[in-house]
Amino acid sequence: GAVVSFGQRCGSTVLFWVDGAGPRCFWGHGAGPRHIACISEDTDGALNPLWQPHWDPKDSSKIPYDGTASLARGWVMSKHFGGGSEAALLAGIVGHNLCIDRFGPPRTVSVQQGKLMKEKQEARPMHGEAGVLPWEKVDQSENSVRFGVELPTAQLSVERTFSLDGSKVLMETEVRPLDGIEKSIEWCEHVTIGDPFLDGATVKADVDAAWHFSEPLPMSRFPDAAPLAPLPVEAALSIPTSADAPCGDVIATRINAGQFAVTNMGKTLTYTWDPAVFPWLCLWTENKSRDDVPWDGKERTRGFEFSTKPFPEVLTKERAETFEGTSTKCVIPVGGRKTSVEIEWK
């Protein structure tokens, strides 16, 4: 049987499994698994398919994201990560991050100030609180470990349980309302692949259609594509090589089956999920196109972001319920909602 231990590596949560196939290391950056940083067959992470940004990480929970300077030192620190709602997330981002209760930027909301209604950006970080707040270990057994976090603004409780089944990591996530009120949320499992595994990798995903992002992207691989224009699926799935010119885009694909697989260097990373929960696979391609802080024109990534909605945007009325006949909604009932994901590396 598998053995799970709990430790620390570079300020990150580390889970070590040992089974008949040999030791494995699976670790999440930050306090608990708000970001899954490494999936490897050895404890040194010799070949890790997940993205490792070039910048030095900081504790995301120390950086404000509500547009105030209430944490003076954190506010200064945020400038190293671009400032604004992205700073807290980028400070600690790596590999696979959980996006709840937002997939995309904070919304603009109407706030009563005296007799006037004013527009204000809501106090949420990019992609929601789950990716920036510290998690805690809730429980641990011989072959599994469970972490949890409470999201005060979203009024949600989130728990993740990790266990090992041969070459697969099983990840079960449960989301519950803290206040006993049904919630309509956005939920994305934001998996990002990086070099060296990324360069030359091939992709398999059972998707039937692809659409360009809803806003203009000046360095898109499809420079002539209008917002929301249909795109060829194979071209959308393809990954630029390190020798290609700088480019970057965001593309929504609609899935037939909840699975993608990325292969390179004799290894394959496969994610499998419930398509009834996540009917969309958003593709984020970044090939040295972002030259602002902290990107500095150095990063190469491919995000495989299986989600409850097609794009990381503030949903318009036109896409609030469906897009191209497929749901864009996710409801967390009073009793909560569970879903499972399999991660295989072999």
Coordinates of N, CA and C in Angstrom, one line a residue, residues 8-244:
Q8 N 7.9 19.8 4.5 CA 8.0 21.1 3.9 C 9.2 21.1 2.9
R9 N 9.1 21.8 1.8 CA 10.2 22.0 0.9 C 10.0 23.4 0.3
C10 N 11.0 24.3 0.6 CA 11.0 25.7 0.1 C 9.6 26.4 0.4
G11 N 9.2 26.1 1.7 CA 8.0 26.8 2.1 C 6.7 26.2 1.5
S12 N 6.8 25.0 0.9 CA 5.7 24.4 0.2 C 5.3 23.1 0.9
T13 N 4.0 22.8 0.8 CA 3.5 21.5 1.3 C 4.0 20.4 0.5
V14 N 4.5 19.4 1.1 CA 5.1 18.3 0.3 C 4.5 17.0 0.7
L15 N 4.0 16.2 -0.2 CA 3.4 14.9 0.0 C 4.3 13.8 -0.6
F16 N 4.8 12.9 0.2 CA 5.7 11.8 -0.4 C 4.9 10.5 -0.4
W17 N 4.8 9.9 -1.5 CA 4.2 8.5 -1.5 C 5.3 7.5 -1.9
V18 N 5.1 6.3 -1.3 CA 6.0 5.2 -1.7 C 5.1 4.0 -1.9
D19 N 5.2 3.4 -3.1 CA 4.4 2.2 -3.4 C 5.2 1.3 -4.3
G20 N 4.6 0.3 -4.9 CA 5.4 -0.7 -5.6 C 6.1 -0.1 -6.8
A21 N 5.6 1.0 -7.3 CA 6.3 1.6 -8.5 C 7.4 2.5 -8.1
G22 N 7.7 2.7 -6.8 CA 8.8 3.5 -6.4 C 8.3 4.8 -5.8
P23 N 9.2 5.6 -5.3 CA 8.8 6.9 -4.6 C 8.2 7.9 -5.5
R24 N 7.3 8.7 -5.1 CA 6.8 9.8 -5.8 C 6.7 11.0 -5.0
C25 N 6.8 12.2 -5.6 CA 6.7 13.4 -4.9 C 5.6 14.2 -5.5
F26 N 4.8 14.8 -4.7 CA 3.6 15.6 -5.2 C 3.5 16.8 -4.2
W27 N 3.8 18.0 -4.6 CA 3.8 19.0 -3.7 C 3.1 20.3 -4.1
G28 N 2.5 21.0 -3.2 CA 1.8 22.2 -3.5 C 2.5 23.4 -2.9
H29 N 2.5 24.5 -3.7 CA 3.2 25.7 -3.2 C 2.4 26.5 -2.3
G30 N 3.0 27.1 -1.2 CA 2.2 27.9 -0.3 C 1.8 27.0 0.9
A31 N 0.9 27.6 1.7 CA 0.4 26.9 2.9 C -0.7 26.0 2.5
G32 N -0.4 24.8 2.1 CA -1.4 23.9 1.6 C -1.5 23.9 0.1
P33 N -2.4 23.2 -0.5 CA -2.4 23.0 -1.9 C -3.1 24.0 -2.7
R34 N -2.9 25.3 -2.4 CA -3.6 26.3 -3.3 C -3.0 26.3 -4.7
H35 N -1.7 25.8 -4.8 CA -1.1 25.6 -6.1 C -0.4 24.2 -6.0
I36 N -0.6 23.4 -7.0 CA 0.1 22.1 -7.1 C 1.3 22.4 -7.9
A37 N 2.5 22.2 -7.3 CA 3.7 22.7 -7.9 C 4.5 21.6 -8.7
C38 N 4.4 20.4 -8.2 CA 5.2 19.3 -8.8 C 4.5 18.0 -8.8
I39 N 4.7 17.3 -9.9 CA 4.3 15.9 -10.0 C 5.5 15.2 -10.6
S40 N 6.0 14.2 -9.8 CA 7.3 13.6 -10.2 C 7.4 12.2 -9.7
E41 N 8.2 11.4 -10.4 CA 8.4 10.0 -9.9 C 9.6 9.9 -8.9
D42 N 10.2 11.0 -8.6 CA 11.2 11.0 -7.6 C 11.1 12.3 -6.8
T43 N 11.8 12.2 -5.6 CA 11.7 13.3 -4.7 C 12.5 14.5 -5.1
D44 N 13.3 14.4 -6.1 CA 14.1 15.6 -6.6 C 13.3 16.3 -7.7
G45 N 12.2 15.8 -8.2 CA 11.5 16.5 -9.3 C 12.3 16.6 -10.5
A46 N 13.0 15.6 -10.9 CA 13.9 15.6 -12.1 C 13.2 16.0 -13.3
L47 N 12.0 15.5 -13.6 CA 11.2 16.0 -14.7 C 9.8 16.3 -14.2
N48 N 9.5 17.6 -14.1 CA 8.3 18.0 -13.6 C 7.5 18.7 -14.7
P49 N 6.3 18.3 -15.1 CA 5.6 18.9 -16.3 C 5.0 20.2 -15.9
L50 N 4.9 20.6 -14.7 CA 4.1 21.8 -14.3 C 5.0 23.0 -14.3
W51 N 4.4 24.1 -14.6 CA 5.0 25.4 -14.8 C 5.7 25.9 -13.5
Q52 N 7.0 26.4 -13.7 CA 7.7 27.0 -12.6 C 8.1 28.4 -13.0
P53 N 7.4 29.4 -12.6 CA 7.8 30.8 -13.0 C 9.2 31.1 -12.7
H54 N 9.8 32.1 -13.4 CA 11.2 32.4 -13.2 C 11.4 33.3 -12.0
W55 N 10.3 34.0 -11.5 CA 10.4 34.9 -10.4 C 10.4 34.3 -9.1
D56 N 11.0 34.9 -8.1 CA 11.0 34.4 -6.7 C 9.6 34.5 -6.1
P57 N 9.0 33.5 -5.5 CA 7.7 33.6 -4.9 C 7.7 34.3 -3.6
K58 N 6.5 34.9 -3.3 CA 6.2 35.5 -2.0 C 4.9 34.9 -1.5
D59 N 4.7 35.1 -0.2 CA 3.4 34.7 0.4 C 2.3 35.5 -0.1
S60 N 1.4 34.9 -0.9 CA 0.3 35.6 -1.5 C -0.7 36.3 -0.5
S61 N -0.8 35.6 0.7 CA -1.7 36.1 1.7 C -1.3 37.4 2.3
K62 N 0.0 37.8 2.1 CA 0.5 39.1 2.6 C 0.3 40.2 1.6
I63 N -0.2 40.0 0.5 CA -0.3 41.0 -0.6 C -1.8 41.4 -0.7
P64 N -2.1 42.7 -0.6 CA -3.5 43.1 -0.7 C -4.0 43.0 -2.1
Y65 N -5.3 42.8 -2.3 CA -5.9 42.8 -3.6 C -7.2 43.6 -3.7
D66 N -7.5 44.4 -2.7 CA -8.7 45.1 -2.6 C -8.6 46.6 -3.0
G67 N -7.5 46.9 -3.6 CA -7.4 48.3 -4.1 C -7.0 49.3 -3.0
T68 N -6.6 48.8 -1.8 CA -6.2 49.8 -0.8 C -4.8 49.5 -0.4
A69 N -4.2 50.4 0.4 CA -2.9 50.3 0.8 C -2.9 49.9 2.3
S70 N -3.9 49.1 2.7 CA -4.0 48.8 4.1 C -2.8 48.0 4.7
L71 N -2.2 47.2 3.8 CA -1.0 46.5 4.2 C 0.2 47.1 3.5
A72 N 0.8 48.1 4.1 CA 1.7 49.0 3.4 C 2.9 48.2 2.8
R73 N 3.5 47.3 3.6 CA 4.6 46.5 3.1 C 4.2 45.6 1.9
G74 N 3.0 45.0 2.1 CA 2.5 44.1 1.1 C 2.1 44.9 -0.2
W75 N 1.7 46.1 0.0 CA 1.3 46.9 -1.2 C 2.6 47.3 -2.0
V76 N 3.6 47.6 -1.3 CA 4.9 47.9 -2.0 C 5.4 46.6 -2.7
M77 N 5.3 45.5 -2.0 CA 5.7 44.2 -2.6 C 4.9 43.8 -3.8
S78 N 3.6 44.2 -3.8 CA 2.8 43.8 -4.9 C 3.2 44.4 -6.3
K79 N 4.0 45.5 -6.2 CA 4.5 46.1 -7.5 C 5.5 45.2 -8.2
H80 N 6.1 44.3 -7.4 CA 7.0 43.4 -8.1 C 6.2 42.3 -8.9
F81 N 4.9 42.3 -8.7 CA 4.1 41.3 -9.4 C 3.0 42.0 -10.2
G82 N 3.3 43.2 -10.6 CA 2.4 43.9 -11.5 C 1.3 44.8 -10.9
G83 N 1.1 44.6 -9.5 CA 0.1 45.4 -8.9 C -1.3 44.9 -9.3
G84 N -2.3 45.6 -8.7 CA -3.7 45.3 -9.1 C -4.2 43.9 -8.6
S85 N -5.3 43.4 -9.2 CA -5.9 42.2 -8.7 C -5.1 41.0 -9.0
E86 N -4.1 41.0 -9.9 CA -3.3 39.9 -10.3 C -2.1 39.6 -9.3
A87 N -1.7 40.7 -8.6 CA -0.4 40.7 -7.9 C -0.4 39.5 -6.9
A88 N -1.4 39.4 -6.0 CA -1.4 38.4 -5.0 C -1.3 37.0 -5.6
L89 N -2.1 36.7 -6.7 CA -2.0 35.4 -7.3 C -0.6 35.2 -7.9
L90 N -0.1 36.1 -8.7 CA 1.2 35.9 -9.3 C 2.3 35.8 -8.4
A91 N 2.2 36.3 -7.2 CA 3.2 36.2 -6.2 C 3.6 34.8 -5.8
G92 N 2.5 33.9 -5.8 CA 2.8 32.5 -5.4 C 2.4 31.5 -6.5
I93 N 2.0 32.0 -7.7 CA 1.5 31.0 -8.7 C 2.6 30.0 -9.1
V94 N 2.1 28.8 -9.4 CA 2.9 27.8 -10.0 C 2.0 26.6 -10.4
G95 N 2.4 25.9 -11.4 CA 1.7 24.7 -11.8 C 0.2 24.8 -11.9
H96 N -0.5 24.0 -11.1 CA -2.0 23.9 -11.1 C -2.6 24.7 -10.0
N97 N -3.3 25.7 -10.3 CA -4.0 26.5 -9.3 C -5.5 26.4 -9.4
L98 N -6.1 26.5 -8.2 CA -7.6 26.4 -8.1 C -8.2 27.8 -8.2
C99 N -9.2 27.9 -9.1 CA -9.9 29.2 -9.3 C -11.3 29.1 -8.8
I100 N -11.6 29.7 -7.6 CA -13.0 29.7 -7.0 C -13.0 30.9 -6.1
D101 N -14.1 31.7 -6.2 CA -15.3 31.6 -6.9 C -15.4 32.4 -8.2
R102 N -14.2 32.7 -8.6 CA -14.0 33.5 -9.9 C -13.1 32.7 -10.8
F103 N -13.4 32.8 -12.1 CA -12.4 32.4 -13.1 C -12.2 33.6 -14.0
G104 N -11.2 34.5 -13.7 CA -11.1 35.7 -14.3 C -11.0 36.9 -13.3
P105 N -11.1 38.1 -13.8 CA -10.9 39.3 -12.9 C -12.1 39.5 -12.0
P106 N -11.9 40.4 -11.0 CA -13.0 40.8 -10.2 C -14.0 41.6 -11.0
R107 N -15.3 41.5 -10.6 CA -16.4 42.2 -11.3 C -16.5 43.6 -10.8
T108 N -17.2 44.4 -11.6 CA -17.5 45.7 -11.1 C -18.9 45.7 -10.6
V109 N -19.1 46.2 -9.3 CA -20.4 46.1 -8.7 C -20.9 47.5 -8.3
S110 N -22.1 47.7 -8.1 CA -22.7 49.0 -7.8 C -22.8 49.0 -6.2
V111 N -22.3 50.1 -5.7 CA -22.3 50.3 -4.2 C -23.0 51.6 -3.9
Q112 N -23.8 51.5 -2.9 CA -24.6 52.7 -2.4 C -23.6 53.6 -1.5
Q113 N -23.5 54.8 -1.9 CA -22.7 55.8 -1.2 C -23.6 57.0 -1.0
G114 N -24.2 57.1 0.2 CA -25.1 58.2 0.5 C -26.3 58.0 -0.4
K115 N -26.7 59.0 -1.2 CA -27.8 58.9 -2.1 C -27.4 58.5 -3.5
L116 N -26.1 58.2 -3.7 CA -25.6 57.9 -5.0 C -25.2 56.4 -5.1
M117 N -25.3 55.9 -6.3 CA -24.8 54.5 -6.6 C -23.6 54.7 -7.4
K118 N -22.5 54.1 -6.9 CA -21.2 54.2 -7.6 C -20.7 52.8 -8.0
E119 N -19.9 52.8 -9.1 CA -19.3 51.6 -9.6 C -18.0 51.3 -8.9
K120 N -17.8 50.1 -8.4 CA -16.6 49.8 -7.7 C -16.1 48.4 -8.0
Q121 N -14.8 48.1 -8.1 CA -14.3 46.8 -8.3 C -14.5 46.0 -7.0
E122 N -15.0 44.8 -7.1 CA -15.2 44.0 -5.9 C -13.8 43.6 -5.3
A123 N -13.8 43.3 -4.0 CA -12.6 43.0 -3.3 C -12.2 41.6 -3.4
R124 N -11.9 41.1 -4.6 CA -11.4 39.8 -4.8 C -10.2 39.8 -5.7
P125 N -9.3 38.8 -5.5 CA -8.1 38.7 -6.4 C -8.5 38.1 -7.7
M126 N -7.6 38.2 -8.7 CA -7.8 37.4 -9.9 C -8.0 36.0 -9.6
H127 N -9.0 35.4 -10.2 CA -9.4 34.0 -10.0 C -9.9 33.6 -8.6
G128 N -10.2 34.5 -7.8 CA -10.8 34.2 -6.5 C -9.8 34.0 -5.4
E129 N -10.3 33.8 -4.2 CA -9.5 33.7 -3.0 C -8.8 32.4 -2.8
A130 N -9.3 31.3 -3.4 CA -8.7 30.0 -3.1 C -7.2 29.9 -3.5
G131 N -6.8 30.7 -4.4 CA -5.4 30.7 -4.9 C -4.4 31.6 -4.1
V132 N -5.0 32.4 -3.1 CA -4.1 33.3 -2.4 C -4.1 33.1 -0.9
L133 N -5.1 32.5 -0.4 CA -5.2 32.3 1.1 C -4.5 31.0 1.6
P134 N -4.0 31.0 2.8 CA -3.4 29.8 3.3 C -4.4 28.7 3.6
W135 N -4.0 27.5 3.2 CA -4.8 26.3 3.5 C -4.2 25.6 4.8
E136 N -5.0 24.8 5.4 CA -4.6 24.0 6.5 C -4.8 22.5 6.3
K137 N -3.9 21.7 6.9 CA -4.2 20.3 6.9 C -5.3 19.9 7.8
V138 N -6.3 19.2 7.3 CA -7.5 18.8 8.1 C -7.4 17.4 8.6
D139 N -6.9 16.5 7.8 CA -6.8 15.1 8.2 C -5.8 14.4 7.4
Q140 N -5.3 13.3 7.9 CA -4.3 12.5 7.2 C -4.4 11.0 7.6
S141 N -4.3 10.1 6.7 CA -4.4 8.7 6.9 C -3.2 8.1 6.3
E142 N -3.1 6.7 6.3 CA -2.0 6.1 5.7 C -1.8 6.3 4.2
N143 N -2.9 6.5 3.5 CA -2.8 6.7 2.0 C -3.5 7.9 1.5
S144 N -3.8 8.9 2.4 CA -4.5 10.1 1.9 C -4.2 11.3 2.8
V145 N -4.5 12.5 2.3 CA -4.3 13.7 3.1 C -5.4 14.7 2.6
R146 N -6.0 15.4 3.6 CA -7.0 16.4 3.3 C -6.7 17.8 3.8
F147 N -6.9 18.8 2.9 CA -6.6 20.2 3.3 C -7.9 21.0 3.1
G148 N -8.0 22.1 3.8 CA -9.1 22.9 3.7 C -8.8 24.4 3.8
V149 N -9.7 25.2 3.3 CA -9.6 26.7 3.4 C -11.0 27.3 3.4
E150 N -11.2 28.4 4.2 CA -12.4 29.1 4.1 C -12.2 30.4 3.4
L151 N -13.2 30.7 2.5 CA -13.1 31.9 1.7 C -14.1 33.0 2.2
P152 N -13.6 34.0 3.0 CA -14.5 34.8 3.7 C -15.4 35.7 2.7
T153 N -14.8 36.2 1.7 CA -15.6 37.0 0.8 C -16.6 36.2 0.0
A154 N -16.2 35.1 -0.5 CA -17.1 34.2 -1.3 C -18.0 33.4 -0.4
Q155 N -17.7 33.4 0.9 CA -18.6 32.6 1.9 C -18.7 31.2 1.5
L156 N -17.5 30.6 1.2 CA -17.4 29.2 0.8 C -16.3 28.5 1.7
S157 N -16.6 27.2 1.9 CA -15.6 26.3 2.5 C -15.1 25.3 1.4
V158 N -13.8 25.2 1.2 CA -13.3 24.3 0.2 C -12.3 23.3 0.9
E159 N -12.5 22.0 0.5 CA -11.6 20.9 1.0 C -11.2 20.1 -0.2
R160 N -9.9 19.7 -0.1 CA -9.3 18.8 -1.1 C -8.7 17.6 -0.4
T161 N -9.0 16.5 -1.0 CA -8.4 15.2 -0.5 C -7.6 14.6 -1.6
F162 N -6.3 14.3 -1.3 CA -5.4 13.6 -2.2 C -5.1 12.2 -1.8
S163 N -5.1 11.3 -2.7 CA -4.8 9.9 -2.4 C -4.1 9.3 -3.7
L164 N -3.4 8.2 -3.5 CA -2.6 7.6 -4.6 C -3.3 6.3 -5.0
D165 N -3.4 6.1 -6.3 CA -3.9 4.8 -6.9 C -2.9 4.4 -8.0
G166 N -1.9 3.7 -7.7 CA -0.9 3.3 -8.7 C -0.2 4.6 -9.2
S167 N -0.2 4.8 -10.5 CA 0.4 5.9 -11.1 C -0.5 7.2 -11.1
K168 N -1.7 7.1 -10.5 CA -2.6 8.2 -10.5 C -2.7 8.8 -9.1
V169 N -2.8 10.1 -9.1 CA -3.2 10.9 -7.9 C -4.7 11.2 -8.0
L170 N -5.4 10.8 -7.0 CA -6.9 11.1 -7.0 C -7.1 12.4 -6.2
M171 N -7.8 13.3 -6.7 CA -8.0 14.6 -6.0 C -9.5 14.9 -6.0
E172 N -10.1 14.8 -4.8 CA -11.5 15.1 -4.6 C -11.6 16.4 -3.9
T173 N -12.5 17.3 -4.5 CA -12.8 18.6 -4.0 C -14.2 18.7 -3.6
E174 N -14.4 19.3 -2.4 CA -15.8 19.6 -1.9 C -15.9 21.0 -1.6
V175 N -16.9 21.7 -2.1 CA -17.2 23.1 -1.9 C -18.6 23.2 -1.2
R176 N -18.6 24.0 -0.1 CA -19.8 24.2 0.7 C -20.0 25.6 1.0
P177 N -21.3 26.1 1.0 CA -21.5 27.5 1.5 C -21.3 27.6 3.0
L178 N -20.6 28.6 3.4 CA -20.4 28.9 4.8 C -21.7 29.4 5.5
D179 N -22.5 30.1 4.8 CA -23.6 30.8 5.4 C -25.0 30.0 5.1
G180 N -24.9 28.8 4.6 CA -26.1 28.0 4.3 C -27.0 28.5 3.2
I181 N -26.4 29.3 2.3 CA -27.1 29.9 1.2 C -26.5 29.4 -0.1
E182 N -27.4 28.9 -1.0 CA -27.0 28.4 -2.3 C -26.2 29.5 -3.0
K183 N -25.1 29.1 -3.7 CA -24.2 30.0 -4.4 C -24.1 29.7 -5.9
S184 N -24.1 30.7 -6.7 CA -23.7 30.6 -8.1 C -22.3 31.1 -8.2
I185 N -21.4 30.2 -8.6 CA -20.0 30.5 -8.7 C -19.3 30.2 -10.0
E186 N -18.1 30.6 -10.2 CA -17.2 30.1 -11.3 C -16.1 29.3 -10.7
W187 N -15.8 28.2 -11.4 CA -14.9 27.2 -10.9 C -14.0 26.7 -12.0
C188 N -12.7 26.8 -11.9 CA -11.8 26.3 -12.9 C -10.6 25.6 -12.2
E189 N -10.2 24.5 -12.8 CA -8.9 23.8 -12.4 C -7.9 24.2 -13.4
H190 N -7.0 25.1 -13.0 CA -6.1 25.9 -13.9 C -4.8 25.2 -13.9
V191 N -4.6 24.2 -14.8 CA -3.4 23.4 -15.0 C -2.5 24.1 -16.0
T192 N -1.3 24.4 -15.6 CA -0.3 25.1 -16.5 C 0.9 24.3 -16.6
I193 N 1.3 24.0 -17.9 CA 2.5 23.2 -18.2 C 3.6 24.2 -18.5
G194 N 4.8 23.8 -18.2 CA 6.0 24.6 -18.5 C 7.2 23.8 -19.0
D195 N 8.2 24.6 -19.4 CA 9.4 23.9 -19.9 C 10.2 23.3 -18.7
P196 N 11.0 22.3 -19.0 CA 11.4 21.8 -20.3 C 10.3 20.8 -21.0
F197 N 9.4 20.3 -20.2 CA 8.4 19.4 -20.7 C 7.6 20.0 -21.8
L198 N 7.3 21.3 -21.7 CA 6.4 21.9 -22.7 C 7.0 21.9 -24.1
D199 N 8.3 22.2 -24.3 CA 8.9 22.4 -25.6 C 8.9 21.1 -26.4
G200 N 8.1 21.1 -27.5 CA 8.0 19.9 -28.3 C 6.9 18.9 -27.9
A201 N 6.1 19.3 -26.9 CA 5.0 18.5 -26.4 C 3.9 18.4 -27.4
T202 N 3.2 17.2 -27.4 CA 2.0 17.1 -28.2 C 0.8 16.9 -27.3
V203 N -0.4 17.3 -27.8 CA -1.6 17.3 -27.0 C -2.7 16.5 -27.6
K204 N -3.4 15.7 -26.8 CA -4.6 15.1 -27.2 C -5.7 15.5 -26.2
A205 N -6.8 16.0 -26.9 CA -8.0 16.4 -26.1 C -9.2 16.2 -27.0
D206 N -10.3 15.6 -26.5 CA -11.5 15.3 -27.3 C -12.4 16.6 -27.2
V207 N -12.1 17.5 -28.1 CA -12.9 18.7 -28.1 C -13.5 18.9 -29.5
D208 N -14.7 19.5 -29.6 CA -15.4 19.6 -30.9 C -15.4 20.9 -31.5
A209 N -15.0 22.0 -30.8 CA -15.0 23.3 -31.3 C -14.1 24.2 -30.5
A210 N -13.6 25.3 -31.1 CA -12.8 26.3 -30.5 C -13.1 27.7 -30.9
W211 N -13.0 28.6 -29.9 CA -13.3 30.0 -30.2 C -12.3 30.9 -29.6
H212 N -11.9 32.0 -30.4 CA -11.0 33.0 -29.9 C -11.5 33.7 -28.7
F213 N -10.7 34.3 -27.9 CA -11.1 35.1 -26.7 C -12.0 36.2 -27.1
S214 N -12.8 36.7 -26.1 CA -13.8 37.7 -26.3 C -13.3 39.1 -26.4
E215 N -12.0 39.3 -26.2 CA -11.4 40.6 -26.4 C -10.2 40.5 -27.4
P216 N -9.8 41.6 -28.1 CA -8.7 41.5 -29.0 C -7.4 41.2 -28.3
L217 N -6.6 40.3 -28.9 CA -5.3 39.9 -28.4 C -4.2 40.2 -29.5
P218 N -3.5 41.3 -29.2 CA -2.6 41.8 -30.3 C -1.5 40.8 -30.7
M219 N -1.1 39.8 -29.8 CA 0.0 38.9 -30.1 C -0.6 37.5 -30.3
S220 N -1.8 37.3 -30.6 CA -2.4 36.0 -30.8 C -1.8 35.2 -31.9
R221 N -1.8 33.9 -31.8 CA -1.3 33.0 -32.9 C -2.3 33.1 -34.1
F222 N -3.4 33.7 -33.8 CA -4.5 33.9 -34.9 C -4.8 35.4 -35.0
P223 N -3.8 36.2 -35.5 CA -3.9 37.7 -35.5 C -5.1 38.2 -36.3
D224 N -5.6 37.4 -37.2 CA -6.8 37.9 -38.0 C -8.1 37.5 -37.4
A225 N -8.1 36.7 -36.4 CA -9.4 36.2 -35.8 C -10.0 37.3 -35.0
A226 N -11.3 37.5 -35.2 CA -12.1 38.5 -34.4 C -12.5 37.9 -33.1
P227 N -12.8 38.7 -32.1 CA -13.3 38.2 -30.8 C -14.4 37.2 -31.0
L228 N -14.3 36.0 -30.4 CA -15.3 34.9 -30.4 C -15.4 34.2 -31.7
A229 N -14.4 34.5 -32.6 CA -14.4 33.8 -33.9 C -14.1 32.3 -33.7
P230 N -14.8 31.4 -34.5 CA -14.4 30.0 -34.5 C -13.0 29.8 -35.0
L231 N -12.3 28.8 -34.4 CA -10.9 28.5 -34.8 C -10.8 27.0 -35.1
P232 N -9.8 26.6 -35.9 CA -9.5 25.2 -36.1 C -9.0 24.5 -34.9
V233 N -9.6 23.4 -34.5 CA -9.3 22.8 -33.2 C -7.8 22.4 -33.1
E234 N -7.3 21.7 -34.1 CA -5.9 21.2 -34.1 C -5.0 22.3 -33.9
A235 N -5.2 23.4 -34.6 CA -4.3 24.6 -34.5 C -4.4 25.2 -33.1
A236 N -5.6 25.2 -32.6 CA -5.8 25.8 -31.3 C -5.0 25.0 -30.2
L237 N -5.1 23.6 -30.3 CA -4.4 22.8 -29.4 C -2.9 22.8 -29.5
S238 N -2.4 23.1 -30.6 CA -0.9 23.0 -30.9 C -0.2 24.0 -30.0
I239 N 1.1 23.6 -29.6 CA 1.9 24.4 -28.7 C 3.1 25.1 -29.4
P240 N 3.3 26.4 -29.4 CA 4.5 27.0 -30.0 C 5.8 26.4 -29.4
T241 N 6.8 26.3 -30.2 CA 8.1 25.9 -29.7 C 8.9 27.1 -29.2
S242 N 10.0 26.8 -28.5 CA 10.8 27.9 -28.0 C 11.4 28.7 -29.0
A243 N 11.5 28.2 -30.3 CA 12.1 28.9 -31.4 C 11.1 29.8 -32.1
D244 N 9.8 29.6 -31.8 CA 8.8 30.4 -32.5 C 8.8 31.9 -32.0

